[in-house]
């Protein structure tokens, strides 16, 4: 499900799940073993049902060719069930993308066509039509783990198979009203369950996404909160290879603003700072309110571009409060493209950069506020947090 998952043969799987999916999986604990082994068990049950059908004259008993075909199909459920136990399902449920591309869709194709082939060996079409209700089991998987094309494929195969066996039952002399009843019951059992579970999983995902967005967002400014900022900044670093900067920003004497003008005006100032950072940093930046009057910006930028950003923020901050100048102190850590330590996770790099930026912010305040201090990225021949970043005497 996450980086470091075990692959099919016990080796780490190379997952390529998106940042949004990773964000969900980092916060939701899906009981994957229960799902994987449950699906594997049901796969084996289908194989066992196939073997049982070789013992009844309504199935394939008495026809060596039919029996061999069913036994061969049933035997395939064993390796398939094993493969199912090795495929992480958390990311598949959320994004419909498996760590092994297309394996979830292939499983549906295998299950549908394999089951249809097994039903074709039945010598009594009435029993075969009765058995088509088991398509509902496959529908349960389809509703949760595949994209729309595979879902449509399953609906088409299920509908065609049920209709064909209904036609054969009618040719066998069963009254048409009875045939219609049997076909309707089987279709409702298979496709009705699919529709219900599909709507349920879509609704659950929408609710979960809303809750996670709310949990990662500052309600006053609409920016990311500390947790959301840390995650999104880590994602930014993970998917890019260029230089980046992390800026920590603190409003100078913010308590004085609250004392003089009241907390309502203070909240307006925070909202205006948030808007200012959005305008200055641009769409590609990650912006958050870490708490109180402290903000942070992470963006892909060179050292020179970082200085330009800081100067722009300082220049445009003068109009934040009419009749009262509002200034900000800023601490910055700048990474070049080669400053990403080997073996470090992106979240460890962000944590270390935030510590360094806080140290730079302290220097900016000590220098008289309304300024910025920039320090270089720490050397990468170390483990996270074991030595401070080297300071560069660069202030605005």
mmCIF file of C-alpha atoms in Angstrom:
data_model
loop_
_atom_site.group_PDB
_atom_site.id
_atom_site.type_symbol
_atom_site.label_atom_id
_atom_site.label_comp_id
_atom_site.label_asym_id
_atom_site.label_seq_id
_atom_site.Cartn_x
_atom_site.Cartn_y
_atom_site.Cartn_z
ATOM 1 C CA UNK A 1 0.000 0.000 0.000
ATOM 2 C CA UNK A 2 2.860 2.370 0.764
ATOM 3 C CA UNK A 3 6.520 2.601 -0.088
ATOM 4 C CA UNK A 4 8.182 -0.598 1.028
ATOM 5 C CA UNK A 5 5.287 -2.985 0.369
ATOM 6 C CA UNK A 6 6.166 -6.545 -0.353
ATOM 7 C CA UNK A 7 5.722 -7.646 -3.947
ATOM 8 C CA UNK A 8 4.404 -10.910 -5.338
ATOM 9 C CA UNK A 9 7.464 -12.892 -4.382
ATOM 10 C CA UNK A 10 8.253 -11.210 -1.071
ATOM 11 C CA UNK A 11 10.337 -8.402 -2.606
ATOM 12 C CA UNK A 12 9.479 -4.726 -2.166
ATOM 13 C CA UNK A 13 6.791 -3.707 -4.629
ATOM 14 C CA UNK A 14 7.453 -0.623 -6.755
ATOM 15 C CA UNK A 15 4.276 1.311 -6.081
ATOM 16 C CA UNK A 16 3.488 4.354 -8.194
ATOM 17 C CA UNK A 17 0.437 5.664 -6.401
ATOM 18 C CA UNK A 18 -0.384 9.339 -6.669
ATOM 19 C CA UNK A 19 0.218 11.908 -3.948
ATOM 20 C CA UNK A 20 -3.529 12.203 -3.267
ATOM 21 C CA UNK A 21 -3.813 8.449 -2.847
ATOM 22 C CA UNK A 22 -0.764 8.382 -0.597
ATOM 23 C CA UNK A 23 -2.301 11.166 1.494
ATOM 24 C CA UNK A 24 -5.448 9.105 2.022
ATOM 25 C CA UNK A 25 -3.552 5.924 2.842
ATOM 26 C CA UNK A 26 -1.349 7.778 5.319
ATOM 27 C CA UNK A 27 -4.460 8.697 7.321
ATOM 28 C CA UNK A 28 -6.732 5.687 6.819
ATOM 29 C CA UNK A 29 -5.939 2.281 8.208
ATOM 30 C CA UNK A 30 -7.506 -0.200 5.783
ATOM 31 C CA UNK A 31 -7.594 -3.770 7.072
ATOM 32 C CA UNK A 32 -5.976 -5.128 3.943
ATOM 33 C CA UNK A 33 -5.259 -8.708 5.091
ATOM 34 C CA UNK A 34 -8.956 -9.297 5.702
ATOM 35 C CA UNK A 35 -9.807 -8.027 2.227
ATOM 36 C CA UNK A 36 -7.036 -9.840 0.399
ATOM 37 C CA UNK A 37 -7.516 -13.195 2.092
ATOM 38 C CA UNK A 38 -11.293 -12.874 1.916
ATOM 39 C CA UNK A 39 -11.172 -12.390 -1.869
ATOM 40 C CA UNK A 40 -8.655 -15.220 -2.182
ATOM 41 C CA UNK A 41 -10.942 -17.510 -0.163
ATOM 42 C CA UNK A 42 -13.922 -16.702 -2.375
ATOM 43 C CA UNK A 43 -11.773 -17.423 -5.442
ATOM 44 C CA UNK A 44 -11.031 -20.865 -4.034
ATOM 45 C CA UNK A 45 -14.736 -21.365 -3.267
ATOM 46 C CA UNK A 46 -15.492 -20.872 -6.974
ATOM 47 C CA UNK A 47 -12.939 -23.577 -7.728
ATOM 48 C CA UNK A 48 -14.530 -25.905 -5.181
ATOM 49 C CA UNK A 49 -17.983 -25.314 -6.684
ATOM 50 C CA UNK A 50 -16.566 -26.236 -10.077
ATOM 51 C CA UNK A 51 -15.192 -29.485 -8.702
ATOM 52 C CA UNK A 52 -18.543 -30.292 -7.078
ATOM 53 C CA UNK A 53 -20.271 -29.797 -10.424
ATOM 54 C CA UNK A 54 -18.255 -32.718 -11.836
ATOM 55 C CA UNK A 55 -20.079 -35.026 -9.434
ATOM 56 C CA UNK A 56 -23.643 -34.222 -10.496
ATOM 57 C CA UNK A 57 -25.359 -35.236 -13.748
ATOM 58 C CA UNK A 58 -26.828 -31.741 -13.956
ATOM 59 C CA UNK A 59 -23.265 -30.473 -14.098
ATOM 60 C CA UNK A 60 -20.534 -32.303 -16.021
ATOM 61 C CA UNK A 61 -20.761 -35.816 -14.547
ATOM 62 C CA UNK A 62 -20.849 -38.435 -17.297
ATOM 63 C CA UNK A 63 -18.975 -36.258 -19.807
ATOM 64 C CA UNK A 64 -15.193 -36.712 -19.572
ATOM 65 C CA UNK A 65 -14.564 -33.708 -21.819
ATOM 66 C CA UNK A 66 -16.718 -31.416 -19.677
ATOM 67 C CA UNK A 67 -15.178 -32.781 -16.477
ATOM 68 C CA UNK A 68 -11.606 -32.181 -17.679
ATOM 69 C CA UNK A 69 -12.527 -28.631 -18.701
ATOM 70 C CA UNK A 70 -14.058 -27.852 -15.306
ATOM 71 C CA UNK A 71 -11.167 -29.397 -13.385
ATOM 72 C CA UNK A 72 -8.685 -27.368 -15.420
ATOM 73 C CA UNK A 73 -10.636 -24.145 -14.776
ATOM 74 C CA UNK A 74 -10.934 -24.956 -11.066
ATOM 75 C CA UNK A 75 -7.201 -25.595 -10.809
ATOM 76 C CA UNK A 76 -6.442 -22.060 -11.996
ATOM 77 C CA UNK A 77 -8.124 -20.617 -8.889
ATOM 78 C CA UNK A 78 -5.232 -21.773 -6.699
ATOM 79 C CA UNK A 79 -2.449 -19.617 -8.225
ATOM 80 C CA UNK A 80 -4.893 -16.767 -8.791
ATOM 81 C CA UNK A 81 -5.925 -16.856 -5.120
ATOM 82 C CA UNK A 82 -2.258 -16.698 -4.141
ATOM 83 C CA UNK A 83 -1.664 -13.682 -6.381
ATOM 84 C CA UNK A 84 -4.657 -11.931 -4.814
ATOM 85 C CA UNK A 85 -3.070 -12.250 -1.370
ATOM 86 C CA UNK A 86 0.040 -10.458 -2.643
ATOM 87 C CA UNK A 87 -1.623 -7.395 -4.164
ATOM 88 C CA UNK A 88 -2.141 -4.384 -1.829
ATOM 89 C CA UNK A 89 -5.751 -3.239 -2.041
ATOM 90 C CA UNK A 90 -5.759 0.068 -0.152
ATOM 91 C CA UNK A 91 -4.513 2.096 -3.113
ATOM 92 C CA UNK A 92 -6.682 0.037 -5.485
ATOM 93 C CA UNK A 93 -9.810 0.899 -3.504
ATOM 94 C CA UNK A 94 -9.034 4.607 -3.565
ATOM 95 C CA UNK A 95 -7.497 5.166 -7.008
ATOM 96 C CA UNK A 96 -8.439 1.937 -8.872
ATOM 97 C CA UNK A 97 -4.732 1.662 -9.738
ATOM 98 C CA UNK A 98 -2.829 -1.423 -8.570
ATOM 99 C CA UNK A 99 0.917 -1.548 -7.879
ATOM 100 C CA UNK A 100 1.048 -4.073 -10.745
ATOM 101 C CA UNK A 101 -0.613 -2.174 -13.571
ATOM 102 C CA UNK A 102 -3.885 -3.699 -14.770
ATOM 103 C CA UNK A 103 -3.898 -6.682 -12.438
ATOM 104 C CA UNK A 104 -7.220 -5.684 -10.864
ATOM 105 C CA UNK A 105 -8.874 -5.437 -14.288
ATOM 106 C CA UNK A 106 -7.271 -8.718 -15.385
ATOM 107 C CA UNK A 107 -8.744 -10.405 -12.315
ATOM 108 C CA UNK A 108 -12.253 -9.276 -13.285
ATOM 109 C CA UNK A 109 -11.799 -10.518 -16.861
ATOM 110 C CA UNK A 110 -10.501 -13.837 -15.547
ATOM 111 C CA UNK A 111 -13.339 -14.205 -13.053
ATOM 112 C CA UNK A 112 -16.112 -13.310 -15.504
ATOM 113 C CA UNK A 113 -14.915 -15.363 -18.458
ATOM 114 C CA UNK A 114 -13.732 -18.258 -16.322
ATOM 115 C CA UNK A 115 -17.045 -18.501 -14.501
ATOM 116 C CA UNK A 116 -18.987 -18.212 -17.762
ATOM 117 C CA UNK A 117 -16.893 -21.019 -19.265
ATOM 118 C CA UNK A 118 -17.511 -23.202 -16.229
ATOM 119 C CA UNK A 119 -21.276 -22.628 -16.494
ATOM 120 C CA UNK A 120 -21.126 -23.655 -20.155
ATOM 121 C CA UNK A 121 -20.116 -27.160 -19.053
ATOM 122 C CA UNK A 122 -23.388 -27.645 -17.178
ATOM 123 C CA UNK A 123 -25.641 -30.150 -18.925
ATOM 124 C CA UNK A 124 -28.815 -28.694 -17.387
ATOM 125 C CA UNK A 125 -29.281 -25.033 -18.470
ATOM 126 C CA UNK A 126 -31.766 -24.469 -15.646
ATOM 127 C CA UNK A 127 -29.103 -25.222 -13.031
ATOM 128 C CA UNK A 128 -26.632 -23.053 -14.950
ATOM 129 C CA UNK A 129 -29.112 -20.157 -14.926
ATOM 130 C CA UNK A 130 -29.594 -20.676 -11.204
ATOM 131 C CA UNK A 131 -25.805 -20.538 -10.713
ATOM 132 C CA UNK A 132 -25.464 -17.206 -12.551
ATOM 133 C CA UNK A 133 -26.551 -15.527 -9.308
ATOM 134 C CA UNK A 134 -22.935 -16.086 -8.202
ATOM 135 C CA UNK A 135 -21.923 -13.242 -10.520
ATOM 136 C CA UNK A 136 -22.973 -11.131 -7.512
ATOM 137 C CA UNK A 137 -19.778 -12.213 -5.745
ATOM 138 C CA UNK A 138 -17.684 -10.876 -8.619
ATOM 139 C CA UNK A 139 -19.823 -7.726 -8.601
ATOM 140 C CA UNK A 140 -18.698 -7.046 -5.042
ATOM 141 C CA UNK A 141 -15.080 -6.869 -6.217
ATOM 142 C CA UNK A 142 -15.946 -4.840 -9.311
ATOM 143 C CA UNK A 143 -17.820 -2.210 -7.285
ATOM 144 C CA UNK A 144 -14.765 -1.471 -5.133
ATOM 145 C CA UNK A 145 -11.586 -2.110 -7.091
ATOM 146 C CA UNK A 146 -11.850 -1.361 -10.820
ATOM 147 C CA UNK A 147 -12.443 1.606 -13.093
ATOM 148 C CA UNK A 148 -15.534 2.231 -15.204
ATOM 149 C CA UNK A 149 -14.425 0.293 -18.360
ATOM 150 C CA UNK A 150 -13.936 -2.903 -16.346
ATOM 151 C CA UNK A 151 -17.262 -2.286 -14.597
ATOM 152 C CA UNK A 152 -19.007 -1.976 -17.970
ATOM 153 C CA UNK A 153 -17.282 -5.155 -19.164
ATOM 154 C CA UNK A 154 -18.596 -7.013 -16.123
ATOM 155 C CA UNK A 155 -22.138 -5.711 -16.642
ATOM 156 C CA UNK A 156 -22.098 -6.750 -20.308
ATOM 157 C CA UNK A 157 -20.700 -10.235 -19.642
ATOM 158 C CA UNK A 158 -23.110 -10.855 -16.768
ATOM 159 C CA UNK A 159 -26.110 -9.664 -18.765
ATOM 160 C CA UNK A 160 -25.204 -11.700 -21.867
ATOM 161 C CA UNK A 161 -24.534 -14.898 -19.900
ATOM 162 C CA UNK A 162 -27.786 -14.638 -17.924
ATOM 163 C CA UNK A 163 -29.757 -13.889 -21.102
ATOM 164 C CA UNK A 164 -28.169 -16.804 -22.997
ATOM 165 C CA UNK A 165 -28.949 -19.336 -20.305
ATOM 166 C CA UNK A 166 -32.456 -17.903 -20.001
ATOM 167 C CA UNK A 167 -32.896 -18.494 -23.726
ATOM 168 C CA UNK A 168 -31.625 -22.092 -23.410
ATOM 169 C CA UNK A 169 -33.986 -22.749 -20.517
ATOM 170 C CA UNK A 170 -36.877 -21.455 -22.637
ATOM 171 C CA UNK A 171 -35.831 -23.723 -25.530
ATOM 172 C CA UNK A 172 -35.811 -26.605 -23.044
ATOM 173 C CA UNK A 173 -39.559 -26.161 -22.608
ATOM 174 C CA UNK A 174 -39.783 -24.001 -19.474
ATOM 175 C CA UNK A 175 -42.724 -21.529 -19.555
ATOM 176 C CA UNK A 176 -41.660 -18.051 -20.598
ATOM 177 C CA UNK A 177 -43.037 -16.487 -17.401
ATOM 178 C CA UNK A 178 -40.860 -18.795 -15.327
ATOM 179 C CA UNK A 179 -37.847 -17.971 -17.461
ATOM 180 C CA UNK A 180 -38.461 -14.238 -17.072
ATOM 181 C CA UNK A 181 -38.755 -14.666 -13.307
ATOM 182 C CA UNK A 182 -35.496 -16.624 -13.073
ATOM 183 C CA UNK A 183 -33.599 -14.206 -15.325
ATOM 184 C CA UNK A 184 -34.898 -11.189 -13.416
ATOM 185 C CA UNK A 185 -33.939 -12.628 -10.032
ATOM 186 C CA UNK A 186 -30.443 -13.517 -11.215
ATOM 187 C CA UNK A 187 -29.907 -10.105 -12.853
ATOM 188 C CA UNK A 188 -31.147 -8.221 -9.800
ATOM 189 C CA UNK A 189 -28.930 -10.299 -7.493
ATOM 190 C CA UNK A 190 -25.827 -9.730 -9.648
ATOM 191 C CA UNK A 191 -26.258 -6.232 -11.015
ATOM 192 C CA UNK A 192 -28.396 -4.753 -8.250
ATOM 193 C CA UNK A 193 -25.672 -5.541 -5.711
ATOM 194 C CA UNK A 194 -23.095 -4.024 -8.059
ATOM 195 C CA UNK A 195 -25.043 -0.768 -8.339
ATOM 196 C CA UNK A 196 -25.592 -0.526 -4.581
ATOM 197 C CA UNK A 197 -21.975 -1.197 -3.616
ATOM 198 C CA UNK A 198 -20.618 1.080 -6.352
ATOM 199 C CA UNK A 199 -22.754 4.000 -5.138
ATOM 200 C CA UNK A 200 -21.766 3.234 -1.555
ATOM 201 C CA UNK A 201 -18.006 3.241 -2.253
ATOM 202 C CA UNK A 202 -18.239 6.460 -4.321
ATOM 203 C CA UNK A 203 -20.131 8.150 -1.485
ATOM 204 C CA UNK A 204 -17.653 6.876 1.110
ATOM 205 C CA UNK A 205 -14.690 8.168 -0.864
ATOM 206 C CA UNK A 206 -16.293 11.577 -1.318
ATOM 207 C CA UNK A 207 -17.017 11.829 2.411
ATOM 208 C CA UNK A 208 -13.490 10.721 3.292
ATOM 209 C CA UNK A 209 -11.935 13.218 0.902
ATOM 210 C CA UNK A 210 -14.025 16.018 2.395
ATOM 211 C CA UNK A 211 -13.017 15.066 5.928
ATOM 212 C CA UNK A 212 -9.316 14.822 5.060
ATOM 213 C CA UNK A 213 -9.417 18.172 3.275
ATOM 214 C CA UNK A 214 -11.063 19.749 6.296
ATOM 215 C CA UNK A 215 -8.560 18.148 8.668
ATOM 216 C CA UNK A 216 -5.648 19.529 6.621
ATOM 217 C CA UNK A 217 -6.998 23.065 6.140
ATOM 218 C CA UNK A 218 -6.888 26.155 8.345
ATOM 219 C CA UNK A 219 -10.482 27.300 8.662
ATOM 220 C CA UNK A 220 -9.683 31.033 8.960
ATOM 221 C CA UNK A 221 -7.377 31.519 5.965
ATOM 222 C CA UNK A 222 -8.193 28.520 3.802
ATOM 223 C CA UNK A 223 -4.495 27.627 3.707
ATOM 224 C CA UNK A 224 -3.078 24.272 4.686
ATOM 225 C CA UNK A 225 -2.573 23.742 8.406
ATOM 226 C CA UNK A 226 0.734 22.424 9.783
ATOM 227 C CA UNK A 227 -0.078 18.790 9.054
ATOM 228 C CA UNK A 228 -1.367 19.546 5.567
ATOM 229 C CA UNK A 229 1.608 21.764 4.786
ATOM 230 C CA UNK A 230 4.088 19.113 5.870
ATOM 231 C CA UNK A 231 2.436 16.504 3.683
ATOM 232 C CA UNK A 232 2.036 18.682 0.585
ATOM 233 C CA UNK A 233 5.574 20.036 0.861
ATOM 234 C CA UNK A 234 6.849 16.462 1.092
ATOM 235 C CA UNK A 235 4.850 15.564 -2.014
ATOM 236 C CA UNK A 236 6.297 18.569 -3.834
ATOM 237 C CA UNK A 237 9.827 17.420 -3.079
ATOM 238 C CA UNK A 238 9.055 13.804 -3.907
ATOM 239 C CA UNK A 239 7.822 14.506 -7.426
ATOM 240 C CA UNK A 240 10.386 17.168 -8.426
ATOM 241 C CA UNK A 241 14.147 17.138 -8.706
ATOM 242 C CA UNK A 242 15.004 20.825 -8.868
ATOM 243 C CA UNK A 243 16.100 23.315 -6.223
ATOM 244 C CA UNK A 244 13.551 24.334 -3.629
ATOM 245 C CA UNK A 245 13.176 26.795 -0.788
ATOM 246 C CA UNK A 246 11.187 26.694 2.411
ATOM 247 C CA UNK A 247 10.191 29.985 4.021
ATOM 248 C CA UNK A 248 8.811 30.465 7.530
ATOM 249 C CA UNK A 249 7.072 33.837 8.013
ATOM 250 C CA UNK A 250 6.038 35.574 11.210
ATOM 251 C CA UNK A 251 4.017 38.825 11.456
ATOM 252 C CA UNK A 252 5.967 41.354 13.493
ATOM 253 C CA UNK A 253 4.261 42.450 16.724
ATOM 254 C CA UNK A 254 1.007 40.709 15.828
ATOM 255 C CA UNK A 255 -0.150 40.803 19.448
ATOM 256 C CA UNK A 256 0.004 44.592 19.324
ATOM 257 C CA UNK A 257 -2.378 44.585 16.355
ATOM 258 C CA UNK A 258 -4.848 42.482 18.311
ATOM 259 C CA UNK A 259 -4.528 44.714 21.363
ATOM 260 C CA UNK A 260 -4.982 47.958 19.409
ATOM 261 C CA UNK A 261 -7.660 46.958 16.905
ATOM 262 C CA UNK A 262 -9.239 43.812 18.307
ATOM 263 C CA UNK A 263 -9.153 40.168 17.275
ATOM 264 C CA UNK A 264 -11.566 40.669 14.390
ATOM 265 C CA UNK A 265 -9.126 43.037 12.707
ATOM 266 C CA UNK A 266 -6.315 40.661 13.639
ATOM 267 C CA UNK A 267 -8.134 37.854 11.812
ATOM 268 C CA UNK A 268 -8.553 40.090 8.764
ATOM 269 C CA UNK A 269 -4.806 40.720 8.763
ATOM 270 C CA UNK A 270 -4.158 36.969 8.820
ATOM 271 C CA UNK A 271 -6.516 36.485 5.882
ATOM 272 C CA UNK A 272 -4.812 39.280 3.953
ATOM 273 C CA UNK A 273 -1.404 37.764 4.619
ATOM 274 C CA UNK A 274 -2.711 34.452 3.280
ATOM 275 C CA UNK A 275 -3.968 36.175 0.119
ATOM 276 C CA UNK A 276 -0.657 37.992 -0.262
ATOM 277 C CA UNK A 277 1.321 34.755 -0.051
ATOM 278 C CA UNK A 278 -0.932 33.119 -2.639
ATOM 279 C CA UNK A 279 -0.381 36.002 -5.032
ATOM 280 C CA UNK A 280 3.365 36.206 -4.515
ATOM 281 C CA UNK A 281 4.235 32.511 -4.397
ATOM 282 C CA UNK A 282 2.077 31.404 -7.333
ATOM 283 C CA UNK A 283 0.027 28.308 -8.064
ATOM 284 C CA UNK A 284 2.875 25.809 -7.833
ATOM 285 C CA UNK A 285 3.812 26.704 -4.250
ATOM 286 C CA UNK A 286 2.666 24.971 -1.079
ATOM 287 C CA UNK A 287 1.429 27.534 1.442
ATOM 288 C CA UNK A 288 0.321 26.926 5.003
ATOM 289 C CA UNK A 289 -0.528 28.596 8.263
ATOM 290 C CA UNK A 290 1.510 26.774 10.863
ATOM 291 C CA UNK A 291 -0.333 28.354 13.781
ATOM 292 C CA UNK A 292 -1.027 31.775 15.247
ATOM 293 C CA UNK A 293 0.632 34.374 13.019
ATOM 294 C CA UNK A 294 3.206 31.982 11.575
ATOM 295 C CA UNK A 295 3.032 30.979 7.910
ATOM 296 C CA UNK A 296 5.184 28.855 5.625
ATOM 297 C CA UNK A 297 5.837 28.585 1.896
ATOM 298 C CA UNK A 298 7.549 25.739 0.063
ATOM 299 C CA UNK A 299 8.262 26.158 -3.628
ATOM 300 C CA UNK A 300 10.581 25.011 -6.364
ATOM 301 C CA UNK A 301 12.980 27.919 -6.811
ATOM 302 C CA UNK A 302 16.630 28.825 -7.072
ATOM 303 C CA UNK A 303 18.456 30.899 -4.484
ATOM 304 C CA UNK A 304 18.019 34.034 -6.616
ATOM 305 C CA UNK A 305 14.316 33.361 -7.154
ATOM 306 C CA UNK A 306 13.905 32.894 -3.408
ATOM 307 C CA UNK A 307 15.362 36.360 -2.741
ATOM 308 C CA UNK A 308 13.026 37.856 -5.345
ATOM 309 C CA UNK A 309 10.066 36.181 -3.619
ATOM 310 C CA UNK A 310 11.078 37.546 -0.222
ATOM 311 C CA UNK A 311 11.501 41.063 -1.567
ATOM 312 C CA UNK A 312 8.114 40.890 -3.272
ATOM 313 C CA UNK A 313 6.433 39.803 -0.041
ATOM 314 C CA UNK A 314 8.093 42.625 1.906
ATOM 315 C CA UNK A 315 7.199 45.237 -0.686
ATOM 316 C CA UNK A 316 3.546 44.255 -0.931
ATOM 317 C CA UNK A 317 2.956 43.776 2.794
ATOM 318 C CA UNK A 318 2.710 47.514 3.463
ATOM 319 C CA UNK A 319 -0.984 47.710 2.589
ATOM 320 C CA UNK A 320 -2.169 44.895 4.814
ATOM 321 C CA UNK A 321 -3.666 47.237 7.429
ATOM 322 C CA UNK A 322 -4.818 50.770 6.574
ATOM 323 C CA UNK A 323 -3.064 53.416 8.640
ATOM 324 C CA UNK A 324 -0.773 50.941 10.345
ATOM 325 C CA UNK A 325 2.337 49.395 8.760
ATOM 326 C CA UNK A 326 2.470 45.620 8.994
ATOM 327 C CA UNK A 327 5.890 44.018 8.623
ATOM 328 C CA UNK A 328 7.057 40.447 8.598
ATOM 329 C CA UNK A 329 10.169 38.541 9.558
ATOM 330 C CA UNK A 330 11.153 35.589 7.387
ATOM 331 C CA UNK A 331 13.518 32.665 7.768
ATOM 332 C CA UNK A 332 14.527 30.750 4.675
ATOM 333 C CA UNK A 333 16.390 27.547 3.914
ATOM 334 C CA UNK A 334 17.505 27.061 0.311
ATOM 335 C CA UNK A 335 18.244 23.674 -1.245
ATOM 336 C CA UNK A 336 20.036 23.200 -4.540
ATOM 337 C CA UNK A 337 19.299 20.233 -6.797
ATOM 338 C CA UNK A 338 22.189 18.291 -5.208
ATOM 339 C CA UNK A 339 21.226 18.998 -1.610
ATOM 340 C CA UNK A 340 18.759 16.129 -1.237
ATOM 341 C CA UNK A 341 20.454 13.595 1.016
ATOM 342 C CA UNK A 342 20.477 10.007 -0.310
ATOM 343 C CA UNK A 343 18.342 7.703 1.793
ATOM 344 C CA UNK A 344 16.251 10.489 3.289
ATOM 345 C CA UNK A 345 12.501 10.462 2.848
ATOM 346 C CA UNK A 346 10.869 13.606 1.510
ATOM 347 C CA UNK A 347 9.103 14.139 4.840
ATOM 348 C CA UNK A 348 12.455 13.997 6.684
ATOM 349 C CA UNK A 349 13.858 16.632 4.327
ATOM 350 C CA UNK A 350 10.852 18.878 5.002
ATOM 351 C CA UNK A 351 11.138 18.418 8.772
ATOM 352 C CA UNK A 352 14.826 19.259 8.680
ATOM 353 C CA UNK A 353 14.213 22.277 6.443
ATOM 354 C CA UNK A 354 11.512 23.590 8.799
ATOM 355 C CA UNK A 355 13.915 23.367 11.744
ATOM 356 C CA UNK A 356 16.544 25.244 9.742
ATOM 357 C CA UNK A 357 14.011 27.871 8.580
ATOM 358 C CA UNK A 358 12.879 28.409 12.173
ATOM 359 C CA UNK A 359 16.490 29.026 13.121
ATOM 360 C CA UNK A 360 16.799 31.562 10.320
ATOM 361 C CA UNK A 361 13.559 33.234 11.439
ATOM 362 C CA UNK A 362 14.995 33.644 14.926
ATOM 363 C CA UNK A 363 18.040 35.386 13.427
ATOM 364 C CA UNK A 364 15.786 37.707 11.405
ATOM 365 C CA UNK A 365 13.902 38.713 14.552
ATOM 366 C CA UNK A 366 17.141 39.207 16.444
ATOM 367 C CA UNK A 367 18.336 41.482 13.627
ATOM 368 C CA UNK A 368 15.455 43.899 14.282
ATOM 369 C CA UNK A 369 12.499 42.279 12.443
ATOM 370 C CA UNK A 370 11.079 43.424 9.102
ATOM 371 C CA UNK A 371 13.839 41.458 7.405
ATOM 372 C CA UNK A 372 14.778 37.980 6.281
ATOM 373 C CA UNK A 373 17.599 35.577 6.905
ATOM 374 C CA UNK A 374 18.638 32.819 4.513
ATOM 375 C CA UNK A 375 20.679 29.753 5.396
ATOM 376 C CA UNK A 376 21.961 27.046 3.127
ATOM 377 C CA UNK A 377 20.701 23.487 3.131
ATOM 378 C CA UNK A 378 22.488 21.165 5.583
ATOM 379 C CA UNK A 379 25.211 18.853 4.262
ATOM 380 C CA UNK A 380 23.830 15.512 3.172
ATOM 381 C CA UNK A 381 26.482 13.204 4.630
ATOM 382 C CA UNK A 382 24.502 12.774 7.842
ATOM 383 C CA UNK A 383 21.309 11.359 9.243
ATOM 384 C CA UNK A 384 18.234 13.576 9.773
ATOM 385 C CA UNK A 385 18.465 16.162 12.549
ATOM 386 C CA UNK A 386 21.935 15.232 13.834
ATOM 387 C CA UNK A 387 23.677 18.552 13.109
ATOM 388 C CA UNK A 388 22.566 22.094 12.363
ATOM 389 C CA UNK A 389 22.503 23.719 8.959
ATOM 390 C CA UNK A 390 25.377 25.989 8.074
ATOM 391 C CA UNK A 391 24.391 29.611 8.432
ATOM 392 C CA UNK A 392 25.028 32.193 5.742
ATOM 393 C CA UNK A 393 25.064 35.847 6.814
ATOM 394 C CA UNK A 394 22.540 36.947 4.220
ATOM 395 C CA UNK A 395 19.785 39.223 5.489
ATOM 396 C CA UNK A 396 17.405 41.616 3.801
#
